[in-house]
Amino acid sequence: MRLSPKPWMTAPETRAVMEVLNRDGDMARFVGGCVRSAVLDLPIADVDIATRHTPEKVMELLNEAGIRVVPTGLDHGTVTAVVNHEHFEITTLRLDVETDGRRAVVAFTEDWREDAARRDFTMNAMFLRPDGSIDDPFGGHGDALAGKVRFVGDPTTRIREDVLRILRFFRFHAYYGKGEVDPAGLRACRENAGLIDSLSGERIRVEFLKLLSAPSPLPVLDLMESAGVLQIFLPGPYDLEALLRLIEIDGEAADPVLRLAALAPERHGHAFRASERMRFSNAEATRFHALSSSEIDPGADSVRPDIYRLGNALYEDMVRLQVARGMISSANAKAMIEASEAWPKPDLPVRGADLMEMGLARGPSVGEALRRLEAWWIARDFVPDRDACLAETRRMIAEEKI
């Protein structure tokens, strides 16, 4: 099999790296996602290269050629070449000597097939030479074109080498799968689902949020639930209908945290917190909790109090979630979002320091005075400016209301 060389294959930066590595023959080939994307005629994210050279030899060759090289993962045979700000991850062919489901001890090899045999799926186990010819020891080319996500060799063996491959199996099916899921792979995922508990929250989060970002993740999520996989790290109940409506609203603007809030919001007082299990960053966790617990009033005369309380971004997200949950019509949502876009949340024109200059003692009384003033300002639709707010503050002080 041979592909017509893609632009990324013939780019000067790529050619510079491959010519150095292949100076003594067929020593380096493209591998992994870039090959899969080339077969499917999809855009690529990264260029990964497999080589028969040891990592030390790779660094020697690149340094001699004046190419910057970074030893990003020498224990696993990986270095990164940098040419004109383009990065190329180069990994020595290897095989797994020892695995525990999370990490592996590797040994280097010069055998292309041995390296391919330790990879997860057949569509990721192809090698592509610079001339466009493909080395495909496990039928990945046909599987990629047919949309068949299939483990290399025995599915259970591959899963027990790295348990994350359970989630990757479903994620790859969401992006590349066509028709029915591979039965042998699904059976192995179901039988080994309990091993997911051994994975770190970070690895689960990264993989699952990628899955949620797929154009149409619902069939796969339903499949994961029926296989007993989803419940391991995200207990139900699930609202697949809400997620479906949200996807219909947002189209290709995939926001995985917003989608997760539609699918399985964090319920107040619930013992299991998905955001903690998946080790969300502080910003992600704060946003997820807010999306799960905030409310808006679609029947209010003005949307401004809700926008002021939540902020524009969270308010607009809540409008979308309310549509997804069947609480707001699409037409009303459009008007509400347009109103938010036209009215950036303002700040109260008066600060605590202003009140202390008027004689209020530092402490709780300042906060209480600001809350009273803020309520007055909101009730007047945020119209009073700084001078008007200061005048109202003086009146409240004079009347001993604060």
Coordinates of N, CA, C and O in Angstrom, one line a residue, residues 5-21 30 47 49 62 65 67 81-88 130:
P5 N 2.2 11.3 -0.8 CA 2.7 12.1 0.4 C 1.9 13.3 0.7 O 1.5 14.0 -0.2
K6 N 1.6 13.5 2.0 CA 0.8 14.6 2.5 C 1.7 15.8 2.7 O 2.9 15.7 2.8
P7 N 1.1 17.0 2.6 CA 2.0 18.2 2.8 C 2.8 18.2 4.1 O 4.0 18.6 4.0
W8 N 2.3 17.6 5.2 CA 3.1 17.6 6.4 C 4.3 16.7 6.2 O 5.3 16.9 6.9
M9 N 4.2 15.7 5.4 CA 5.3 14.7 5.1 C 6.4 15.4 4.3 O 7.6 15.0 4.5
T10 N 6.1 16.3 3.5 CA 7.1 16.9 2.6 C 7.5 18.3 3.0 O 8.3 18.9 2.4
A11 N 7.0 18.7 4.2 CA 7.4 20.0 4.7 C 8.9 20.0 5.0 O 9.4 19.0 5.4
P12 N 9.6 21.2 4.8 CA 11.0 21.2 5.0 C 11.4 20.7 6.4 O 12.5 20.1 6.5
E13 N 10.7 21.1 7.4 CA 11.0 20.7 8.8 C 11.0 19.2 8.9 O 11.9 18.5 9.5
T14 N 9.9 18.5 8.4 CA 9.8 17.1 8.5 C 10.9 16.4 7.7 O 11.5 15.4 8.2
R15 N 11.1 16.9 6.5 CA 12.2 16.3 5.7 C 13.5 16.4 6.4 O 14.4 15.4 6.3
A16 N 13.8 17.5 7.0 CA 15.1 17.7 7.7 C 15.3 16.6 8.7 O 16.4 16.0 8.8
V17 N 14.3 16.3 9.5 CA 14.4 15.3 10.6 C 14.5 13.9 10.0 O 15.4 13.1 10.4
M18 N 13.7 13.6 9.0 CA 13.7 12.2 8.5 C 14.9 11.9 7.7 O 15.4 10.8 7.7
E19 N 15.5 12.9 7.0 CA 16.7 12.7 6.2 C 17.9 12.4 7.1 O 18.7 11.5 6.8
V20 N 17.9 13.0 8.3 CA 19.0 12.8 9.3 C 18.8 11.3 9.8 O 19.8 10.6 9.9
L21 N 17.6 11.0 10.2 CA 17.4 9.7 10.8 C 17.6 8.5 9.8 O 18.0 7.4 10.2
F30 N 7.1 7.2 10.1 CA 6.0 7.9 10.8 C 5.1 6.8 11.5 O 5.0 5.7 10.9
V47 N 3.2 15.0 14.7 CA 4.0 14.1 13.9 C 4.8 13.2 14.8 O 5.8 13.7 15.5
I49 N 7.3 9.8 15.3 CA 8.2 9.1 14.5 C 8.8 7.9 15.3 O 9.1 8.1 16.5
L62 N 21.0 14.1 15.5 CA 20.3 15.5 15.4 C 21.2 16.6 15.8 O 21.2 17.6 15.2
A65 N 23.5 17.4 13.1 CA 22.9 18.2 12.0 C 22.4 19.5 12.4 O 21.8 20.3 11.6
I67 N 20.2 20.3 14.7 CA 18.8 20.3 15.0 C 18.6 20.2 16.6 O 19.2 19.3 17.2
A81 N 12.5 16.4 18.7 CA 13.3 17.3 17.8 C 12.5 18.6 17.5 O 11.2 18.5 17.3
V82 N 13.2 19.7 17.5 CA 12.5 21.0 17.2 C 13.1 21.7 16.0 O 14.3 22.0 16.1
V83 N 12.3 21.9 15.0 CA 12.8 22.6 13.8 C 11.9 23.7 13.5 O 10.7 23.5 13.2
N84 N 12.3 25.0 13.5 CA 11.5 26.1 13.2 C 10.2 26.1 14.0 O 9.1 26.3 13.5
H85 N 10.3 25.8 15.3 CA 9.1 25.7 16.2 C 8.2 24.5 16.0 O 7.2 24.4 16.7
E86 N 8.5 23.7 15.0 CA 7.8 22.4 14.8 C 8.4 21.3 15.7 O 9.6 21.1 15.7
H87 N 7.5 20.6 16.4 CA 8.0 19.5 17.3 C 7.8 18.1 16.7 O 6.7 17.9 16.1
F88 N 8.7 17.3 16.8 CA 8.6 15.9 16.3 C 9.0 14.9 17.4 O 10.2 15.0 17.9
P130 N 8.7 7.7 4.4 CA 8.6 9.1 3.8 C 8.1 9.0 2.3 O 7.6 10.0 1.9

